[in-house]
PDB file of C-alpha atoms in Angstrom:
ATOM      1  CA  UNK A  27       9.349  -4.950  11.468  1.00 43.00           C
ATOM      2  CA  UNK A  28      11.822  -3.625   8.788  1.00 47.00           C
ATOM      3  CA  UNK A  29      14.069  -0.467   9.658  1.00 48.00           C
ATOM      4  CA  UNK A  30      12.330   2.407   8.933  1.00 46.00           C
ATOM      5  CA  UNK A  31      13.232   5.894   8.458  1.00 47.00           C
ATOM      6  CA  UNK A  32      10.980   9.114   8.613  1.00 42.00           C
ATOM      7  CA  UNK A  33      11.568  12.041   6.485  1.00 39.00           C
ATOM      8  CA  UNK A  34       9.861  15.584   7.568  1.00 31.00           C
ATOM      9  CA  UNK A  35       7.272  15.902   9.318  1.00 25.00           C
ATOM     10  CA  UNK A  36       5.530  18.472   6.060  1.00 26.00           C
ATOM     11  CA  UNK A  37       2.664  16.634   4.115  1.00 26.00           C
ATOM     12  CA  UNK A  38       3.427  14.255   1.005  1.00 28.00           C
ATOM     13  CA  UNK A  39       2.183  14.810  -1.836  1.00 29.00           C
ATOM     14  CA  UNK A  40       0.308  12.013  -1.616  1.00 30.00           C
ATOM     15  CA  UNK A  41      -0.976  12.308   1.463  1.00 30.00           C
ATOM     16  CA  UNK A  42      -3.430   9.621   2.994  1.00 29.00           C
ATOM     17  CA  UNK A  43      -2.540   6.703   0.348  1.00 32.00           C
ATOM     18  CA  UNK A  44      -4.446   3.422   1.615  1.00 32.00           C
ATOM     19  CA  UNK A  45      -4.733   0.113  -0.408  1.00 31.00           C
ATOM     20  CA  UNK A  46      -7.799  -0.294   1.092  1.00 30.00           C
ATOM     21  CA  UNK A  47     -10.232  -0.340  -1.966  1.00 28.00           C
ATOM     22  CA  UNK A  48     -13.432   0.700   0.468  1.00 32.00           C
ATOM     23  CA  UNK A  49     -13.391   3.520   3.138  1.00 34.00           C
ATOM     24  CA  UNK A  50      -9.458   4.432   4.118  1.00 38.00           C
ATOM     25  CA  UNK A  51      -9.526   2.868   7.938  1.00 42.00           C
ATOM     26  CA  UNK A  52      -6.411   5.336   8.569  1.00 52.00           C
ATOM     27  CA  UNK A  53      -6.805   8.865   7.370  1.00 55.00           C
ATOM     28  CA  UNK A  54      -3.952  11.575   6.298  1.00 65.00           C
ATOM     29  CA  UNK A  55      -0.924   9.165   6.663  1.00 75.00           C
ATOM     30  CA  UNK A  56       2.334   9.464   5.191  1.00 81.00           C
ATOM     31  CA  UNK A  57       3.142   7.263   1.890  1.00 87.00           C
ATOM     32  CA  UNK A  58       4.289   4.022   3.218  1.00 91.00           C
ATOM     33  CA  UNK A  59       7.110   2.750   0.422  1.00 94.00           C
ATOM     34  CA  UNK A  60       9.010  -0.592   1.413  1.00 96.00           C
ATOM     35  CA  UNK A  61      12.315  -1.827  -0.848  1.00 97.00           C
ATOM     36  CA  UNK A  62      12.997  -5.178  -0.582  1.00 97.00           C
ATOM     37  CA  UNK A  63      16.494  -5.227  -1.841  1.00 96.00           C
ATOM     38  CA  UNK A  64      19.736  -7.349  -0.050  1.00 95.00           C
ATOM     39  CA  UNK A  65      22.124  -4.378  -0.730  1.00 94.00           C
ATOM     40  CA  UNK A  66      22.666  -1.877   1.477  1.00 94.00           C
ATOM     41  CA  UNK A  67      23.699   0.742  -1.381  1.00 94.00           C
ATOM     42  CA  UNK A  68      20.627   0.246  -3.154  1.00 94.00           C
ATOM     43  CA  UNK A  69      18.461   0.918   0.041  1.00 94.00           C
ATOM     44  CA  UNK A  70      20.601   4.412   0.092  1.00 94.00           C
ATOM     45  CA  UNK A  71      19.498   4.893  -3.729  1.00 94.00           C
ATOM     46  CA  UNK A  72      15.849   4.577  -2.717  1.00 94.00           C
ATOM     47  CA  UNK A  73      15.894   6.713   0.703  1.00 93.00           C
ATOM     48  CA  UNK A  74      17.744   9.524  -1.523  1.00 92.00           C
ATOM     49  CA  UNK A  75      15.514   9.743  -4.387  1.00 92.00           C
ATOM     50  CA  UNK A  76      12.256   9.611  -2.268  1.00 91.00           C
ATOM     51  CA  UNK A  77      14.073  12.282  -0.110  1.00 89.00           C
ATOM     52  CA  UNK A  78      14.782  14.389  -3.087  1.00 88.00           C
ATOM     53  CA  UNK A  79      10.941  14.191  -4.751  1.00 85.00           C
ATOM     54  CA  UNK A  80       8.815  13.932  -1.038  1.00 83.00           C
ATOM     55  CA  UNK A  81       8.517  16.103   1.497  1.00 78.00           C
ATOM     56  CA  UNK A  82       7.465  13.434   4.235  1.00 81.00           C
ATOM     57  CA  UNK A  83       7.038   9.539   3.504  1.00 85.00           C
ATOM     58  CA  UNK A  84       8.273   6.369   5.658  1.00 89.00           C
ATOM     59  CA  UNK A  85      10.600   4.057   4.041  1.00 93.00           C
ATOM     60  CA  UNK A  86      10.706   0.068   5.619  1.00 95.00           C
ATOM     61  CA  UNK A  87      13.782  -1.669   4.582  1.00 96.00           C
ATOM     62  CA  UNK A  88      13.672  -5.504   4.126  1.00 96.00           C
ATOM     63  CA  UNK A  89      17.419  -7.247   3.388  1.00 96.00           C
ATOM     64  CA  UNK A  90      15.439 -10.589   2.959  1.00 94.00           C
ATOM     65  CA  UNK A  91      11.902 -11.428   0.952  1.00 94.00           C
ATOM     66  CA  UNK A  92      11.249 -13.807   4.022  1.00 94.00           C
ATOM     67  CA  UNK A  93      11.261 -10.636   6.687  1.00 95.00           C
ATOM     68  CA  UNK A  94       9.132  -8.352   4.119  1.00 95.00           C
ATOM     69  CA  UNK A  95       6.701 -10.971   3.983  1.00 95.00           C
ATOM     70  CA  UNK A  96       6.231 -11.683   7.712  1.00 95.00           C
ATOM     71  CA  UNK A  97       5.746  -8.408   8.197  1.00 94.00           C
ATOM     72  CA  UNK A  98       3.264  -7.915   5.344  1.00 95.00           C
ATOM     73  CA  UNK A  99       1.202 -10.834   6.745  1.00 95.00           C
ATOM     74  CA  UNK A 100       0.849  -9.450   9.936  1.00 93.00           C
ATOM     75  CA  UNK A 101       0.041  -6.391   8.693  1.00 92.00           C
ATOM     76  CA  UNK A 102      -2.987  -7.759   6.919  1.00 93.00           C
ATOM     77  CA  UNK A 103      -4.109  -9.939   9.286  1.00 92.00           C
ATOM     78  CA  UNK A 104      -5.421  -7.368  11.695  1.00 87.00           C
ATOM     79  CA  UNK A 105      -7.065  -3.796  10.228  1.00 84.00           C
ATOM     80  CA  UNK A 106      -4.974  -2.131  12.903  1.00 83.00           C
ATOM     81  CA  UNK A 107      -2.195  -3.011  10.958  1.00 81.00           C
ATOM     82  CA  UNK A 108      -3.488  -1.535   7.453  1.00 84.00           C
ATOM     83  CA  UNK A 109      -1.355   1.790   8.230  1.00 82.00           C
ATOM     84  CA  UNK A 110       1.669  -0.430   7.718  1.00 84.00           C
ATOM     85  CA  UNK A 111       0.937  -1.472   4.207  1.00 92.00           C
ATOM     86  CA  UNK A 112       2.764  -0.783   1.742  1.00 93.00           C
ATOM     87  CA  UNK A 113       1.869   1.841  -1.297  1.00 92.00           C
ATOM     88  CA  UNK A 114       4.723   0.868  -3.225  1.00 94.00           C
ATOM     89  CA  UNK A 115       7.389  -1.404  -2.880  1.00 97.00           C
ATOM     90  CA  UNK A 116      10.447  -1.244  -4.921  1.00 97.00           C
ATOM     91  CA  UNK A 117      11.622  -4.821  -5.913  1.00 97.00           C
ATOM     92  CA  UNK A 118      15.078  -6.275  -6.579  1.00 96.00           C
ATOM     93  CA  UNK A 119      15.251  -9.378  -8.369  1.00 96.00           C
ATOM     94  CA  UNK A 120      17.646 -11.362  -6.559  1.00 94.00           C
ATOM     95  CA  UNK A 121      16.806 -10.987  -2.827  1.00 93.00           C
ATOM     96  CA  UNK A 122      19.069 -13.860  -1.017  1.00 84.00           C
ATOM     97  CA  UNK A 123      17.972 -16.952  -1.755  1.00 86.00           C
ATOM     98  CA  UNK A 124      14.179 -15.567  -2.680  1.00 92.00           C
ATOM     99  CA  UNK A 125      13.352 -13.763  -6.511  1.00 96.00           C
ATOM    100  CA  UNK A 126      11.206 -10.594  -7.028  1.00 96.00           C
ATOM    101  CA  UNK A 127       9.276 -12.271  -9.132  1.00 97.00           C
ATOM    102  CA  UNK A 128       8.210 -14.727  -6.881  1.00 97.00           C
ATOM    103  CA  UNK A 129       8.078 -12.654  -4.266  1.00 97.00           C
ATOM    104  CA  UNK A 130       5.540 -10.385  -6.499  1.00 97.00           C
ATOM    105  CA  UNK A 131       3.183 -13.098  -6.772  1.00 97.00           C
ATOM    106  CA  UNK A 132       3.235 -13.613  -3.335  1.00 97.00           C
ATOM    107  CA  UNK A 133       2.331 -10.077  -1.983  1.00 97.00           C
ATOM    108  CA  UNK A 134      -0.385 -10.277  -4.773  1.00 97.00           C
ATOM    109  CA  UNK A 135      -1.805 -13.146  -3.212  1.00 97.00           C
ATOM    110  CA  UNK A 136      -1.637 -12.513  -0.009  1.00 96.00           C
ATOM    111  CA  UNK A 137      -3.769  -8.862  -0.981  1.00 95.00           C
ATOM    112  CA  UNK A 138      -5.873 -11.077  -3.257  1.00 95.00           C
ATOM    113  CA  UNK A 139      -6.786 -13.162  -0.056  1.00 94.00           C
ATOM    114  CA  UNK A 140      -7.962  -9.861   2.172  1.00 92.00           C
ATOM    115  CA  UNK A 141     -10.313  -8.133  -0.225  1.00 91.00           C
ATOM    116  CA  UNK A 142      -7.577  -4.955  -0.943  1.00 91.00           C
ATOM    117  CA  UNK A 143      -5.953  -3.986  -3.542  1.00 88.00           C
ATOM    118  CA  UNK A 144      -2.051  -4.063  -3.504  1.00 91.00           C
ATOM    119  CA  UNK A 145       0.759  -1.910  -3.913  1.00 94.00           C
ATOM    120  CA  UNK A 146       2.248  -0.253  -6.741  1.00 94.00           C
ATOM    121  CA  UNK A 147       4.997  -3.315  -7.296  1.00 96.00           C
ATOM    122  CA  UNK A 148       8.068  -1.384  -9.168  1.00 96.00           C
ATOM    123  CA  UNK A 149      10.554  -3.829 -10.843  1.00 96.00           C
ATOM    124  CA  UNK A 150      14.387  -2.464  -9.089  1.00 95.00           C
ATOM    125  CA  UNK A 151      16.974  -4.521 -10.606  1.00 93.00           C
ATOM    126  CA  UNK A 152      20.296  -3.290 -12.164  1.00 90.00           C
ATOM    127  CA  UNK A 153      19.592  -6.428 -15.055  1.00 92.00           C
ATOM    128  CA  UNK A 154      16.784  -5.242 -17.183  1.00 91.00           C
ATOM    129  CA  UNK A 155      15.140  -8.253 -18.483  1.00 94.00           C
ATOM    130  CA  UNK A 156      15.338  -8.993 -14.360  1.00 94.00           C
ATOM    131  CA  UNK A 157      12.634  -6.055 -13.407  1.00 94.00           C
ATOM    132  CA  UNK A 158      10.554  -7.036 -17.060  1.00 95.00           C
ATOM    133  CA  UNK A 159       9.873 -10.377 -15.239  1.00 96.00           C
ATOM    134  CA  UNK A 160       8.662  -8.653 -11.889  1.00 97.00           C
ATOM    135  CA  UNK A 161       6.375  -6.668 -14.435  1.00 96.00           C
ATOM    136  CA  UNK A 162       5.454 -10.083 -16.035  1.00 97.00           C
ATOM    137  CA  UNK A 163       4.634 -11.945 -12.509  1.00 97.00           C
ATOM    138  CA  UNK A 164       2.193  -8.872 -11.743  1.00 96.00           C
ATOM    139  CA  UNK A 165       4.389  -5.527 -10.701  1.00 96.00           C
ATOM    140  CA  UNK A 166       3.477  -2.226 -12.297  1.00 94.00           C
ATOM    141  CA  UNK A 167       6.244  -0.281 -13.811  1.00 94.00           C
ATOM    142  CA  UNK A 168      10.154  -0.830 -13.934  1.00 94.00           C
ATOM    143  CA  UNK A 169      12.858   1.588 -12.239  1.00 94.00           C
ATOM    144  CA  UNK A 170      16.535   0.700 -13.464  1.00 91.00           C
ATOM    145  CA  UNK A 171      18.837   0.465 -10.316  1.00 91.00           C
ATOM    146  CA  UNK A 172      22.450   2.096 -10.245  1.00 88.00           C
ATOM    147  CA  UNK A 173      23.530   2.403  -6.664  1.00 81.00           C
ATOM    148  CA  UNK A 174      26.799   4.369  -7.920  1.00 86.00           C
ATOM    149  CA  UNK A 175      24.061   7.469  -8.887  1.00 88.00           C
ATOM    150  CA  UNK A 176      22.995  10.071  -5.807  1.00 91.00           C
ATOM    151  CA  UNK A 177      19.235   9.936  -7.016  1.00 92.00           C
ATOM    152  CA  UNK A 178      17.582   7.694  -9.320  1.00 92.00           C
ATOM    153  CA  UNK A 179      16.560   9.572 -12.476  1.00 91.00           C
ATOM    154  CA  UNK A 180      13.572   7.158 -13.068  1.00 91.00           C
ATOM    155  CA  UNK A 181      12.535   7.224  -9.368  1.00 90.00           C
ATOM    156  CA  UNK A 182      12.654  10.699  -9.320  1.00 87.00           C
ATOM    157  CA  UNK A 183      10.696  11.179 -12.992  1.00 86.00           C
ATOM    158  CA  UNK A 184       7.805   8.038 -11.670  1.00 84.00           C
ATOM    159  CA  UNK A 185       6.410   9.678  -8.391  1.00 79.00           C
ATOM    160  CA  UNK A 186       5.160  12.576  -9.744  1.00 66.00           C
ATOM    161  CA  UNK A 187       2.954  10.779 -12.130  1.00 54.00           C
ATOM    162  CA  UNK A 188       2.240   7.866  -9.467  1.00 55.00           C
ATOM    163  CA  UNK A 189       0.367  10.148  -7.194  1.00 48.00           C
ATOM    164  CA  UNK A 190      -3.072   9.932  -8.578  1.00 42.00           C
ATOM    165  CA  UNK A 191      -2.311   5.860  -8.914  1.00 46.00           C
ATOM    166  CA  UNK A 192      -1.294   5.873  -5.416  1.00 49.00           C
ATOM    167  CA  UNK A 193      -4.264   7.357  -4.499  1.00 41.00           C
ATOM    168  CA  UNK A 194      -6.081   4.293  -3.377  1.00 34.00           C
ATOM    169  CA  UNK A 195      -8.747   5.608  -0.654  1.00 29.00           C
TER     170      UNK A 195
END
């Protein structure tokens, strides 16, 4: 599995997000957000600006498209594994050798395949036209990357109006 880190233990304020689209098989979980990103500075840009919006969430890091979508397939392939889906996934473009776009279509498919409805895909690329064409291969909104801010102004202005997206169950 990706790193993850845990912020508070306080209620999110999206508490008990599922992608399930029938009956939520895990109840009152923290927001599960995954970036799949191969810089570390950029994962620090994401765990800041959920840290200064949520009170509680857990954050999976993925340095390769490859690792994110292991894990993603084994979380699907067993129900016990739906509490380790993602709600939203933040996107780079260029992940290694992989592209977000590709990779976009891929976690679409693979939720296609089980019956749920994916994640909220956001398009995180410092090249504009680069998080356009996650948006164009099926992602839902665009947050411009700059690792050199403390919080991201656009992460930080989405979740608020993402909750009632996010809330899936």
């Amino acid at each position: 599995m990706g790193k993850l880190d845990q912020a508070g233990a306080a209620s999110a304020p999206f508490g008990g997000c599922l992608v399930s689209m029938g009956e939520s098989p895990v109840a009152d979980r923290k927001p599960v957000f995954w970036i799949v990103d191969d810089v570390a500075s950029c994962h620090e840009l994401v765990r800041r600006s959920l840290a200064a919006v949520l009170s509680s969430c857990e954050l999976h890091h993925y340095f390769e498209a490859s690792e994110a979508l292991v894990e993603l397939k084994a979380c699907l392939s067993d129900p016990s594994g739906y509490g380790w889906l993602p709600d939203l996934i933040f996107m780079d473009f260029y992940i290694g050798e992989a592209r977000g776009d590709e990779m976009t279509r891929r976690v679409r498919a693979l939720f296609r395949a089980a019956g749920l409805r994916g994640p909220w895909i956001v398009g995180h690329s410092s090249v504009a036209r680069c998080s356009e064409r996650i948006v164009e291969a099926g992602g839902d909104s665009v947050a411009r990357k700059n690792p050199r801010l403390d919080v991201s102004p656009d992460i930080r202005a989405m979740l608020p109006d993402r909750a009632a997206a996010l809330r899936f169950a």
